[in-house]
PDB file of C-alpha atoms in Angstrom:
ATOM      1  CA  MET A1337      11.376 -15.584   5.453  1.00  0.00           C
ATOM      2  CA  ALA A1338      13.228 -16.807   2.091  1.00  0.00           C
ATOM      3  CA  GLU A1339      11.200 -17.569  -1.938  1.00  0.00           C
ATOM      4  CA  SER A1340      10.973 -21.182  -2.243  1.00  0.00           C
ATOM      5  CA  LEU A1341      12.381 -22.677  -4.812  1.00  0.00           C
ATOM      6  CA  LEU A1342       9.502 -24.761  -5.916  1.00  0.00           C
ATOM      7  CA  SER A1343       7.714 -21.146  -6.360  1.00  0.00           C
ATOM      8  CA  ARG A1344       5.757 -20.373  -9.342  1.00  0.00           C
ATOM      9  CA  ARG A1345       7.713 -17.103 -10.609  1.00  0.00           C
ATOM     10  CA  TYR A1346      10.069 -19.837 -10.439  1.00  0.00           C
ATOM     11  CA  PHE A1347       8.769 -22.543 -12.341  1.00  0.00           C
ATOM     12  CA  ASP A1348       8.043 -19.724 -14.866  1.00  0.00           C
ATOM     13  CA  GLY A1349      10.636 -17.330 -14.963  1.00  0.00           C
ATOM     14  CA  ILE A1350      13.396 -19.863 -14.900  1.00  0.00           C
ATOM     15  CA  TYR A1351      13.652 -23.664 -15.081  1.00  0.00           C
ATOM     16  CA  ILE A1352      10.163 -23.424 -17.915  1.00  0.00           C
ATOM     17  CA  PRO A1353      11.757 -21.372 -20.338  1.00  0.00           C
ATOM     18  CA  ALA A1354      15.234 -23.686 -19.477  1.00  0.00           C
ATOM     19  CA  GLY A1355      13.444 -26.506 -20.155  1.00  0.00           C
ATOM     20  CA  LEU A1356      12.398 -25.517 -22.978  1.00  0.00           C
ATOM     21  CA  LEU A1357      15.920 -24.118 -23.918  1.00  0.00           C
ATOM     22  CA  VAL A1358      17.450 -27.570 -23.356  1.00  0.00           C
ATOM     23  CA  PHE A1359      14.278 -29.265 -25.215  1.00  0.00           C
ATOM     24  CA  GLY A1360      14.606 -27.788 -28.307  1.00  0.00           C
ATOM     25  CA  THR A1361      17.888 -27.901 -29.296  1.00  0.00           C
ATOM     26  CA  VAL A1362      17.191 -31.452 -28.759  1.00  0.00           C
ATOM     27  CA  ILE A1363      14.571 -32.419 -31.449  1.00  0.00           C
ATOM     28  CA  VAL A1364      16.452 -29.111 -33.414  1.00  0.00           C
ATOM     29  CA  LYS A1365      20.024 -30.255 -33.149  1.00  0.00           C
ATOM     30  CA  ALA A1366      20.869 -32.838 -30.819  1.00  0.00           C
ATOM     31  CA  GLU A1367      24.450 -32.510 -30.972  1.00  0.00           C
ATOM     32  CA  TRP A1368      24.522 -29.224 -28.906  1.00  0.00           C
ATOM     33  CA  THR A1369      22.388 -30.223 -26.522  1.00  0.00           C
ATOM     34  CA  LEU A1370      25.461 -29.612 -24.041  1.00  0.00           C
ATOM     35  CA  TYR A1371      26.055 -26.422 -24.373  1.00  0.00           C
ATOM     36  CA  ALA A1372      22.567 -25.682 -24.478  1.00  0.00           C
ATOM     37  CA  ALA A1373      21.991 -27.345 -21.439  1.00  0.00           C
ATOM     38  CA  LEU A1374      24.909 -24.608 -20.005  1.00  0.00           C
ATOM     39  CA  LEU A1375      23.841 -21.587 -22.035  1.00  0.00           C
ATOM     40  CA  ALA A1376      20.007 -22.553 -20.095  1.00  0.00           C
ATOM     41  CA  VAL A1377      22.146 -23.406 -16.345  1.00  0.00           C
ATOM     42  CA  THR A1378      24.235 -19.621 -16.903  1.00  0.00           C
ATOM     43  CA  LEU A1379      20.614 -17.645 -18.084  1.00  0.00           C
ATOM     44  CA  GLY A1380      18.282 -19.100 -15.463  1.00  0.00           C
ATOM     45  CA  ALA A1381      22.244 -18.466 -12.670  1.00  0.00           C
ATOM     46  CA  TRP A1382      21.040 -14.443 -13.969  1.00  0.00           C
ATOM     47  CA  LYS A1383      18.354 -14.627 -13.298  1.00  0.00           C
ATOM     48  CA  TYR A1384      17.738 -16.246 -10.300  1.00  0.00           C
ATOM     49  CA  PHE A1385      20.046 -13.915  -8.278  1.00  0.00           C
ATOM     50  CA  ASN A1386      18.785 -10.533 -11.266  1.00  0.00           C
ATOM     51  CA  THR A1387      15.298 -11.635  -8.335  1.00  0.00           C
ATOM     52  CA  LEU A1388      16.812 -11.378  -5.649  1.00  0.00           C
ATOM     53  CA  PRO A1389      15.603  -9.198  -3.605  1.00  0.00           C
ATOM     54  CA  LYS A1390      18.967  -5.641  -2.759  1.00  0.00           C
ATOM     55  CA  LYS A1391      19.411  -3.745  -0.076  1.00  0.00           C
ATOM     56  CA  VAL A1392      19.337   0.120  -0.802  1.00  0.00           C
ATOM     57  CA  LEU A1393      20.517   1.618   2.510  1.00  0.00           C
ATOM     58  CA  LYS A1394      24.225   2.868   3.399  1.00  0.00           C
ATOM     59  CA  PRO A1395      24.939   4.452   6.491  1.00  0.00           C
ATOM     60  CA  ASP A1396      27.035   6.752   5.298  1.00  0.00           C
ATOM     61  CA  GLN A1397      25.364   8.208   2.467  1.00  0.00           C
ATOM     62  CA  PHE A1398      22.113   9.718   2.039  1.00  0.00           C
ATOM     63  CA  GLN A1399      20.144   8.835  -0.052  1.00  0.00           C
ATOM     64  CA  ASP A1400      16.408   9.801  -2.708  1.00  0.00           C
ATOM     65  CA  PHE A1401      13.678   8.182  -2.894  1.00  0.00           C
ATOM     66  CA  GLU A1402      10.808   9.547  -4.070  1.00  0.00           C
ATOM     67  CA  LEU A1403       7.270   9.729  -2.605  1.00  0.00           C
ATOM     68  CA  LYS A1404       5.388   7.747  -4.908  1.00  0.00           C
ATOM     69  CA  GLU A1405       1.724   8.090  -2.883  1.00  0.00           C
ATOM     70  CA  LYS A1406       0.036   9.486   0.329  1.00  0.00           C
ATOM     71  CA  THR A1407      -2.619   7.872   2.311  1.00  0.00           C
ATOM     72  CA  VAL A1408      -3.742  10.997   4.910  1.00  0.00           C
ATOM     73  CA  ILE A1409      -5.336   9.069   8.067  1.00  0.00           C
ATOM     74  CA  SER A1410      -6.232  12.662   9.888  1.00  0.00           C
ATOM     75  CA  HIS A1411      -5.658  16.604   9.969  1.00  0.00           C
ATOM     76  CA  ASN A1412      -2.059  15.999  10.995  1.00  0.00           C
ATOM     77  CA  VAL A1413      -1.418  11.742  10.397  1.00  0.00           C
ATOM     78  CA  ALA A1414      -0.218  10.291   7.088  1.00  0.00           C
ATOM     79  CA  ILE A1415       1.756   6.922   5.814  1.00  0.00           C
ATOM     80  CA  TYR A1416       3.898   8.041   3.336  1.00  0.00           C
ATOM     81  CA  ARG A1417       4.944   5.622   0.605  1.00  0.00           C
ATOM     82  CA  PHE A1418       8.268   6.133  -0.720  1.00  0.00           C
ATOM     83  CA  LYS A1419       9.566   4.137  -4.502  1.00  0.00           C
ATOM     84  CA  LEU A1420      12.775   2.052  -4.051  1.00  0.00           C
ATOM     85  CA  PRO A1421      15.454   1.044  -6.711  1.00  0.00           C
ATOM     86  CA  SER A1422      13.181  -1.862  -8.958  1.00  0.00           C
ATOM     87  CA  PRO A1423      10.986  -3.945  -7.716  1.00  0.00           C
ATOM     88  CA  SER A1424      12.451  -6.203  -5.683  1.00  0.00           C
ATOM     89  CA  SER A1425      15.193  -3.979  -4.468  1.00  0.00           C
ATOM     90  CA  ILE A1426      14.429  -3.567   0.204  1.00  0.00           C
ATOM     91  CA  LEU A1427      16.059  -1.246   2.820  1.00  0.00           C
ATOM     92  CA  GLY A1428      18.254  -4.059   4.111  1.00  0.00           C
ATOM     93  CA  LEU A1429      16.291  -2.372   7.649  1.00  0.00           C
ATOM     94  CA  PRO A1430      16.418  -5.575  10.549  1.00  0.00           C
ATOM     95  CA  ILE A1431      13.807  -5.108  12.599  1.00  0.00           C
ATOM     96  CA  GLY A1432      13.502  -2.978  15.899  1.00  0.00           C
ATOM     97  CA  GLN A1433      16.773  -0.318  13.437  1.00  0.00           C
ATOM     98  CA  HIS A1434      15.338   2.849  12.500  1.00  0.00           C
ATOM     99  CA  ILE A1435      16.714   5.251   9.210  1.00  0.00           C
ATOM    100  CA  SER A1436      17.198   9.049   9.334  1.00  0.00           C
ATOM    101  CA  ILE A1437      16.022  11.549   7.187  1.00  0.00           C
ATOM    102  CA  GLY A1438      16.886  14.419   6.794  1.00  0.00           C
ATOM    103  CA  ALA A1439      17.019  17.739   5.366  1.00  0.00           C
ATOM    104  CA  VAL A1440      17.944  21.036   4.249  1.00  0.00           C
ATOM    105  CA  LEU A1441      15.684  23.856   6.202  1.00  0.00           C
ATOM    106  CA  GLU A1442      15.320  27.329   6.112  1.00  0.00           C
ATOM    107  CA  GLN A1443      15.197  28.348   9.692  1.00  0.00           C
ATOM    108  CA  PRO A1444      12.847  31.634  11.614  1.00  0.00           C
ATOM    109  CA  ASP A1445      16.123  34.135  10.906  1.00  0.00           C
ATOM    110  CA  GLY A1446      16.468  33.168   7.191  1.00  0.00           C
ATOM    111  CA  SER A1447      19.245  31.305   7.721  1.00  0.00           C
ATOM    112  CA  THR A1448      19.268  27.378   6.208  1.00  0.00           C
ATOM    113  CA  LYS A1449      20.898  24.629   8.404  1.00  0.00           C
ATOM    114  CA  GLU A1450      20.204  20.703   7.711  1.00  0.00           C
ATOM    115  CA  ILE A1451      18.051  18.641  10.704  1.00  0.00           C
ATOM    116  CA  VAL A1452      18.459  15.173  10.964  1.00  0.00           C
ATOM    117  CA  ARG A1453      14.867  12.899  12.760  1.00  0.00           C
ATOM    118  CA  SER A1454      15.191   9.710  12.992  1.00  0.00           C
ATOM    119  CA  TYR A1455      11.765   7.052  12.061  1.00  0.00           C
ATOM    120  CA  THR A1456      11.403   3.544  12.106  1.00  0.00           C
ATOM    121  CA  PRO A1457       9.050   2.078   8.562  1.00  0.00           C
ATOM    122  CA  ILE A1458       5.809   0.195   9.948  1.00  0.00           C
ATOM    123  CA  SER A1459       6.479  -1.959   6.195  1.00  0.00           C
ATOM    124  CA  GLY A1460       9.186  -4.513   6.334  1.00  0.00           C
ATOM    125  CA  ASP A1461      11.881  -5.940   3.579  1.00  0.00           C
ATOM    126  CA  HIS A1462       9.227  -8.661   3.580  1.00  0.00           C
ATOM    127  CA  GLN A1463       7.519  -5.727   1.134  1.00  0.00           C
ATOM    128  CA  PRO A1464       9.938  -5.408  -1.650  1.00  0.00           C
ATOM    129  CA  GLY A1465      10.216  -2.194  -3.881  1.00  0.00           C
ATOM    130  CA  TYR A1466       8.784   0.634  -1.123  1.00  0.00           C
ATOM    131  CA  PHE A1467       8.919   2.023   2.192  1.00  0.00           C
ATOM    132  CA  ASP A1468       5.824   3.178   4.339  1.00  0.00           C
ATOM    133  CA  LEU A1469       6.553   6.001   7.190  1.00  0.00           C
ATOM    134  CA  LEU A1470       3.950   6.579   9.991  1.00  0.00           C
ATOM    135  CA  ILE A1471       4.266  10.372  10.156  1.00  0.00           C
ATOM    136  CA  LYS A1472       2.670  12.961  12.610  1.00  0.00           C
ATOM    137  CA  SER A1473       3.286  16.370  11.931  1.00  0.00           C
ATOM    138  CA  TYR A1474       4.307  19.294  15.002  1.00  0.00           C
ATOM    139  CA  PRO A1475       3.274  23.334  14.193  1.00  0.00           C
ATOM    140  CA  THR A1476       7.382  22.612  15.256  1.00  0.00           C
ATOM    141  CA  GLY A1477       8.618  19.695  13.787  1.00  0.00           C
ATOM    142  CA  ASN A1478      10.825  20.424  10.876  1.00  0.00           C
ATOM    143  CA  ILE A1479      10.786  17.182   9.253  1.00  0.00           C
ATOM    144  CA  SER A1480       7.599  16.410  10.296  1.00  0.00           C
ATOM    145  CA  ARG A1481       5.872  19.554   9.082  1.00  0.00           C
ATOM    146  CA  HIS A1482       8.591  19.086   5.537  1.00  0.00           C
ATOM    147  CA  MET A1483       7.241  15.758   4.614  1.00  0.00           C
ATOM    148  CA  ALA A1484       3.527  17.134   5.711  1.00  0.00           C
ATOM    149  CA  GLY A1485       4.028  19.478   3.022  1.00  0.00           C
ATOM    150  CA  LEU A1486       5.113  17.513   0.844  1.00  0.00           C
ATOM    151  CA  ALA A1487       3.675  16.379  -3.052  1.00  0.00           C
ATOM    152  CA  VAL A1488       3.747  12.706  -4.642  1.00  0.00           C
ATOM    153  CA  GLY A1489       6.722  12.636  -7.225  1.00  0.00           C
ATOM    154  CA  GLN A1490       9.536  14.988  -4.586  1.00  0.00           C
ATOM    155  CA  ALA A1491      11.963  13.121  -2.686  1.00  0.00           C
ATOM    156  CA  ILE A1492      13.748  12.927   0.440  1.00  0.00           C
ATOM    157  CA  LYS A1493      16.877  11.615   1.921  1.00  0.00           C
ATOM    158  CA  VAL A1494      17.545   8.726   4.238  1.00  0.00           C
ATOM    159  CA  ARG A1495      20.363   6.749   5.100  1.00  0.00           C
ATOM    160  CA  GLY A1496      20.849   4.107   7.843  1.00  0.00           C
ATOM    161  CA  PRO A1497      20.474   1.460   9.390  1.00  0.00           C
ATOM    162  CA  LYS A1498      20.674   3.498  12.533  1.00  0.00           C
ATOM    163  CA  GLY A1499      19.965   2.372  16.469  1.00  0.00           C
ATOM    164  CA  ALA A1500      21.199  -0.169  19.143  1.00  0.00           C
ATOM    165  CA  PHE A1501      18.486  -3.003  19.160  1.00  0.00           C
ATOM    166  CA  VAL A1502      17.462  -5.500  16.779  1.00  0.00           C
ATOM    167  CA  TYR A1503      14.987  -8.198  16.983  1.00  0.00           C
ATOM    168  CA  THR A1504      16.508 -11.332  16.624  1.00  0.00           C
ATOM    169  CA  PRO A1505      12.912 -14.561  16.915  1.00  0.00           C
ATOM    170  CA  ASN A1506      12.992 -16.177  20.425  1.00  0.00           C
ATOM    171  CA  MET A1507      15.959 -13.697  21.913  1.00  0.00           C
ATOM    172  CA  VAL A1508      13.098 -13.385  25.448  1.00  0.00           C
ATOM    173  CA  ARG A1509       9.887 -15.516  26.435  1.00  0.00           C
ATOM    174  CA  HIS A1510       8.379 -12.231  26.590  1.00  0.00           C
ATOM    175  CA  PHE A1511       8.262  -8.552  25.851  1.00  0.00           C
ATOM    176  CA  GLY A1512       6.341  -6.099  28.264  1.00  0.00           C
ATOM    177  CA  MET A1513       6.463  -2.625  25.755  1.00  0.00           C
ATOM    178  CA  ILE A1514       4.735   0.699  26.516  1.00  0.00           C
ATOM    179  CA  ALA A1515       4.443   3.386  23.756  1.00  0.00           C
ATOM    180  CA  GLY A1516       3.548   6.990  23.388  1.00  0.00           C
ATOM    181  CA  GLY A1517       1.379   8.223  20.521  1.00  0.00           C
ATOM    182  CA  THR A1518       3.638   8.195  17.247  1.00  0.00           C
ATOM    183  CA  GLY A1519       6.364   5.683  19.842  1.00  0.00           C
ATOM    184  CA  ILE A1520       3.647   2.703  18.336  1.00  0.00           C
ATOM    185  CA  THR A1521       5.723   2.114  15.387  1.00  0.00           C
ATOM    186  CA  PRO A1522       8.913   0.059  16.096  1.00  0.00           C
ATOM    187  CA  MET A1523       6.954  -1.680  18.721  1.00  0.00           C
ATOM    188  CA  LEU A1524       4.135  -2.557  14.767  1.00  0.00           C
ATOM    189  CA  GLN A1525       8.237  -2.816  13.323  1.00  0.00           C
ATOM    190  CA  VAL A1526       8.292  -5.777  16.125  1.00  0.00           C
ATOM    191  CA  VAL A1527       5.419  -7.692  16.371  1.00  0.00           C
ATOM    192  CA  ARG A1528       4.433  -8.518  12.751  1.00  0.00           C
ATOM    193  CA  ALA A1529       8.017  -9.825  12.715  1.00  0.00           C
ATOM    194  CA  ILE A1530       7.062 -12.288  15.363  1.00  0.00           C
ATOM    195  CA  ILE A1531       3.338 -13.057  14.577  1.00  0.00           C
ATOM    196  CA  ARG A1532       5.351 -13.237  10.416  1.00  0.00           C
ATOM    197  CA  GLY A1533       7.614 -15.774  12.296  1.00  0.00           C
ATOM    198  CA  ARG A1534       5.548 -18.110  13.939  1.00  0.00           C
ATOM    199  CA  ALA A1535       5.616 -20.194  11.602  1.00  0.00           C
ATOM    200  CA  ALA A1536       9.186 -20.767  11.755  1.00  0.00           C
ATOM    201  CA  GLY A1537       9.118 -21.223  15.258  1.00  0.00           C
ATOM    202  CA  ASP A1538       8.584 -17.691  16.939  1.00  0.00           C
ATOM    203  CA  ARG A1539       7.046 -18.575  20.674  1.00  0.00           C
ATOM    204  CA  THR A1540       7.871 -14.888  22.237  1.00  0.00           C
ATOM    205  CA  GLU A1541       4.589 -13.326  23.677  1.00  0.00           C
ATOM    206  CA  VAL A1542       4.369 -10.027  23.615  1.00  0.00           C
ATOM    207  CA  ASP A1543       1.882  -7.280  25.858  1.00  0.00           C
ATOM    208  CA  LEU A1544       1.132  -3.653  24.238  1.00  0.00           C
ATOM    209  CA  ILE A1545       0.041  -0.779  26.960  1.00  0.00           C
ATOM    210  CA  PHE A1546      -1.340   2.203  23.964  1.00  0.00           C
ATOM    211  CA  ALA A1547      -1.322   4.918  25.654  1.00  0.00           C
ATOM    212  CA  ASN A1548      -2.548   8.536  23.747  1.00  0.00           C
ATOM    213  CA  VAL A1549      -4.408  12.024  24.401  1.00  0.00           C
ATOM    214  CA  THR A1550      -7.415  10.708  22.871  1.00  0.00           C
ATOM    215  CA  PRO A1551      -9.508   8.272  20.773  1.00  0.00           C
ATOM    216  CA  ALA A1552      -8.535   9.929  17.381  1.00  0.00           C
ATOM    217  CA  ASP A1553      -4.713   9.787  18.352  1.00  0.00           C
ATOM    218  CA  ILE A1554      -4.748   5.998  18.801  1.00  0.00           C
ATOM    219  CA  LEU A1555      -2.584   5.530  15.650  1.00  0.00           C
ATOM    220  CA  LEU A1556      -3.544   2.083  13.276  1.00  0.00           C
ATOM    221  CA  LYS A1557      -5.484   0.983  16.316  1.00  0.00           C
ATOM    222  CA  GLU A1558      -7.910  -1.011  13.887  1.00  0.00           C
ATOM    223  CA  ASP A1559      -4.047  -2.506  12.218  1.00  0.00           C
ATOM    224  CA  LEU A1560      -3.397  -3.293  16.057  1.00  0.00           C
ATOM    225  CA  ASP A1561      -6.472  -4.984  16.927  1.00  0.00           C
ATOM    226  CA  ALA A1562      -6.585  -7.276  13.940  1.00  0.00           C
ATOM    227  CA  LEU A1563      -2.875  -8.955  14.837  1.00  0.00           C
ATOM    228  CA  ALA A1564      -4.610  -9.397  18.749  1.00  0.00           C
ATOM    229  CA  GLU A1565      -7.023 -11.323  17.078  1.00  0.00           C
ATOM    230  CA  GLU A1566      -5.170 -13.140  14.706  1.00  0.00           C
ATOM    231  CA  ASP A1567      -2.157 -14.261  17.490  1.00  0.00           C
ATOM    232  CA  LYS A1568      -3.839 -15.004  21.442  1.00  0.00           C
ATOM    233  CA  GLY A1569       0.317 -14.960  22.331  1.00  0.00           C
ATOM    234  CA  PHE A1570      -0.284 -10.150  21.682  1.00  0.00           C
ATOM    235  CA  ARG A1571      -2.478  -8.421  23.183  1.00  0.00           C
ATOM    236  CA  VAL A1572      -3.000  -4.631  23.814  1.00  0.00           C
ATOM    237  CA  TYR A1573      -3.936  -2.232  25.779  1.00  0.00           C
ATOM    238  CA  TYR A1574      -5.399   1.278  26.252  1.00  0.00           C
ATOM    239  CA  VAL A1575      -5.422   4.370  27.957  1.00  0.00           C
ATOM    240  CA  LEU A1576      -6.166   7.361  26.853  1.00  0.00           C
ATOM    241  CA  ASP A1577      -5.998  11.254  28.680  1.00  0.00           C
ATOM    242  CA  LYS A1578      -9.138  12.407  28.545  1.00  0.00           C
ATOM    243  CA  PRO A1579     -11.486   9.042  27.671  1.00  0.00           C
ATOM    244  CA  PRO A1580     -14.807   9.559  26.334  1.00  0.00           C
ATOM    245  CA  ALA A1581     -18.012   8.301  27.975  1.00  0.00           C
ATOM    246  CA  GLY A1582     -18.187   4.989  28.892  1.00  0.00           C
ATOM    247  CA  TRP A1583     -14.242   4.545  27.774  1.00  0.00           C
ATOM    248  CA  GLU A1584     -13.068   1.136  29.496  1.00  0.00           C
ATOM    249  CA  GLY A1585      -9.225   0.577  28.925  1.00  0.00           C
ATOM    250  CA  GLY A1586      -7.071   2.954  31.367  1.00  0.00           C
ATOM    251  CA  VAL A1587      -7.138   6.727  31.979  1.00  0.00           C
ATOM    252  CA  GLY A1588      -4.356   9.535  32.375  1.00  0.00           C
ATOM    253  CA  TYR A1589      -0.486   8.290  32.464  1.00  0.00           C
ATOM    254  CA  VAL A1590       0.854   5.100  31.891  1.00  0.00           C
ATOM    255  CA  THR A1591       1.152   4.187  35.976  1.00  0.00           C
ATOM    256  CA  THR A1592       3.156   1.911  38.011  1.00  0.00           C
ATOM    257  CA  ASP A1593      -0.474  -0.275  38.504  1.00  0.00           C
ATOM    258  CA  MET A1594      -1.098  -0.390  34.720  1.00  0.00           C
ATOM    259  CA  ILE A1595       2.843  -2.566  34.830  1.00  0.00           C
ATOM    260  CA  THR A1596       1.968  -4.754  37.452  1.00  0.00           C
ATOM    261  CA  LYS A1597      -1.408  -5.448  35.433  1.00  0.00           C
ATOM    262  CA  TRP A1598      -0.503  -6.110  32.062  1.00  0.00           C
ATOM    263  CA  LEU A1599       2.348  -6.451  31.183  1.00  0.00           C
ATOM    264  CA  PRO A1600       5.096  -9.676  31.691  1.00  0.00           C
ATOM    265  CA  LYS A1601       6.696  -9.122  35.882  1.00  0.00           C
ATOM    266  CA  PRO A1602      10.603  -8.832  35.566  1.00  0.00           C
ATOM    267  CA  ALA A1603      12.504 -12.371  34.990  1.00  0.00           C
ATOM    268  CA  ASP A1604      15.753 -12.945  32.735  1.00  0.00           C
ATOM    269  CA  ASP A1605      13.869 -13.170  29.743  1.00  0.00           C
ATOM    270  CA  VAL A1606      11.797 -10.440  30.440  1.00  0.00           C
ATOM    271  CA  LYS A1607      12.933  -7.048  28.196  1.00  0.00           C
ATOM    272  CA  ILE A1608      10.640  -3.948  28.308  1.00  0.00           C
ATOM    273  CA  LEU A1609      10.129  -2.645  25.267  1.00  0.00           C
ATOM    274  CA  LEU A1610       9.832   1.612  25.427  1.00  0.00           C
ATOM    275  CA  CYS A1611       8.897   4.897  22.753  1.00  0.00           C
ATOM    276  CA  GLY A1612       7.035   7.587  23.432  1.00  0.00           C
ATOM    277  CA  PRO A1613       7.719  11.638  25.085  1.00  0.00           C
ATOM    278  CA  PRO A1614      11.421  11.769  26.573  1.00  0.00           C
ATOM    279  CA  PRO A1615       8.793  13.228  29.873  1.00  0.00           C
ATOM    280  CA  MET A1616       7.038   9.657  29.131  1.00  0.00           C
ATOM    281  CA  ILE A1617      10.028   7.133  28.732  1.00  0.00           C
ATOM    282  CA  SER A1618      12.040   9.066  32.010  1.00  0.00           C
ATOM    283  CA  GLY A1619       9.122   8.496  33.870  1.00  0.00           C
ATOM    284  CA  LEU A1620       8.517   4.969  32.720  1.00  0.00           C
ATOM    285  CA  LYS A1621      12.286   4.174  33.228  1.00  0.00           C
ATOM    286  CA  LYS A1622      11.691   4.687  37.760  1.00  0.00           C
ATOM    287  CA  ALA A1623       8.286   3.123  36.874  1.00  0.00           C
ATOM    288  CA  THR A1624      10.482   0.014  35.801  1.00  0.00           C
ATOM    289  CA  GLU A1625      12.707   0.504  38.013  1.00  0.00           C
ATOM    290  CA  SER A1626      10.730   0.192  41.308  1.00  0.00           C
ATOM    291  CA  LEU A1627       8.768  -2.934  40.383  1.00  0.00           C
ATOM    292  CA  GLY A1628      12.594  -4.513  40.049  1.00  0.00           C
ATOM    293  CA  PHE A1629      13.416  -4.569  36.651  1.00  0.00           C
ATOM    294  CA  LYS A1630      16.752  -3.545  36.006  1.00  0.00           C
ATOM    295  CA  LYS A1631      17.554  -0.151  35.333  1.00  0.00           C
ATOM    296  CA  ALA A1632      17.568   1.441  32.741  1.00  0.00           C
ATOM    297  CA  ARG A1633      20.465   3.189  30.938  1.00  0.00           C
ATOM    298  CA  PRO A1634      20.455   7.122  29.832  1.00  0.00           C
ATOM    299  CA  VAL A1635      21.180   5.544  26.442  1.00  0.00           C
ATOM    300  CA  SER A1636      19.870   2.061  25.932  1.00  0.00           C
ATOM    301  CA  LYS A1637      21.793  -1.361  24.269  1.00  0.00           C
ATOM    302  CA  LEU A1638      20.732  -4.164  23.567  1.00  0.00           C
ATOM    303  CA  GLU A1639      21.299  -5.833  26.193  1.00  0.00           C
ATOM    304  CA  ASP A1640      19.555  -4.224  28.526  1.00  0.00           C
ATOM    305  CA  GLN A1641      16.227  -6.014  30.897  1.00  0.00           C
ATOM    306  CA  VAL A1642      14.488  -1.738  29.689  1.00  0.00           C
ATOM    307  CA  PHE A1643      14.759  -0.791  26.227  1.00  0.00           C
ATOM    308  CA  ALA A1644      13.547   3.556  25.502  1.00  0.00           C
ATOM    309  CA  PHE A1645      14.211   3.623  21.327  1.00  0.00           C
TER     310      PHE A1645
END
């Protein structure tokens, strides 16, 4: 959301200095007032445009971004905060799209190979100066293991934006979302954008089924619960493969019965979003088709009723 031209920052940084320049000139040398006014306008415009957010992503070129901070969530999950070139810089990543991270890594046979993987930041362009990635490291994951070994001050190579999905306010009446594990990241990006847009008229309803193995695997649960508490148009239902005693959420894999109970029914103004491990997505595409949703394509397009990230 654009910052108001009547904000305190503009008064302190532009309007007051410009006014003092003109006022001081009137007192000292009144005949120079017109020149002072022109100079004030020129300097004010220069300062204004310098404070505007600057998009840094390039779709066809990798750029280095330095690790600023690492927040450990569990033994194999962390949030990595990367610094952008200036405090006013933004990635320039449309809601629903993702970035590519590339690294030249040593292979088991001793050779090296460039590996590229896609990730969705959990931060947004409304937060200038940095971007955050939530990453779970796997023993066989090339980039995720590389990220886990990064030290503050080291850099990663990033390019983007990528992806066929771009969220726009009220693009549908109701989203049904199903996420597994780190597949929560694009869902969270969209949900946060919807809730931020309420004041501007975004009325989109969202129901999310979030599947994991154990309670410890539920990433960003506090954030999700806080969003559901804050906004009555967003609801989340948790499913666990190995639930503890007394668990009140879903158990096992996400089933057609769960989808029927917790997500919106098929309609022209309803869209289902999927993100998770490939076997899970394959099963969910078949499940949604059996419930009357339009058949999902192998590679999703924005207009699809069932879209897999």
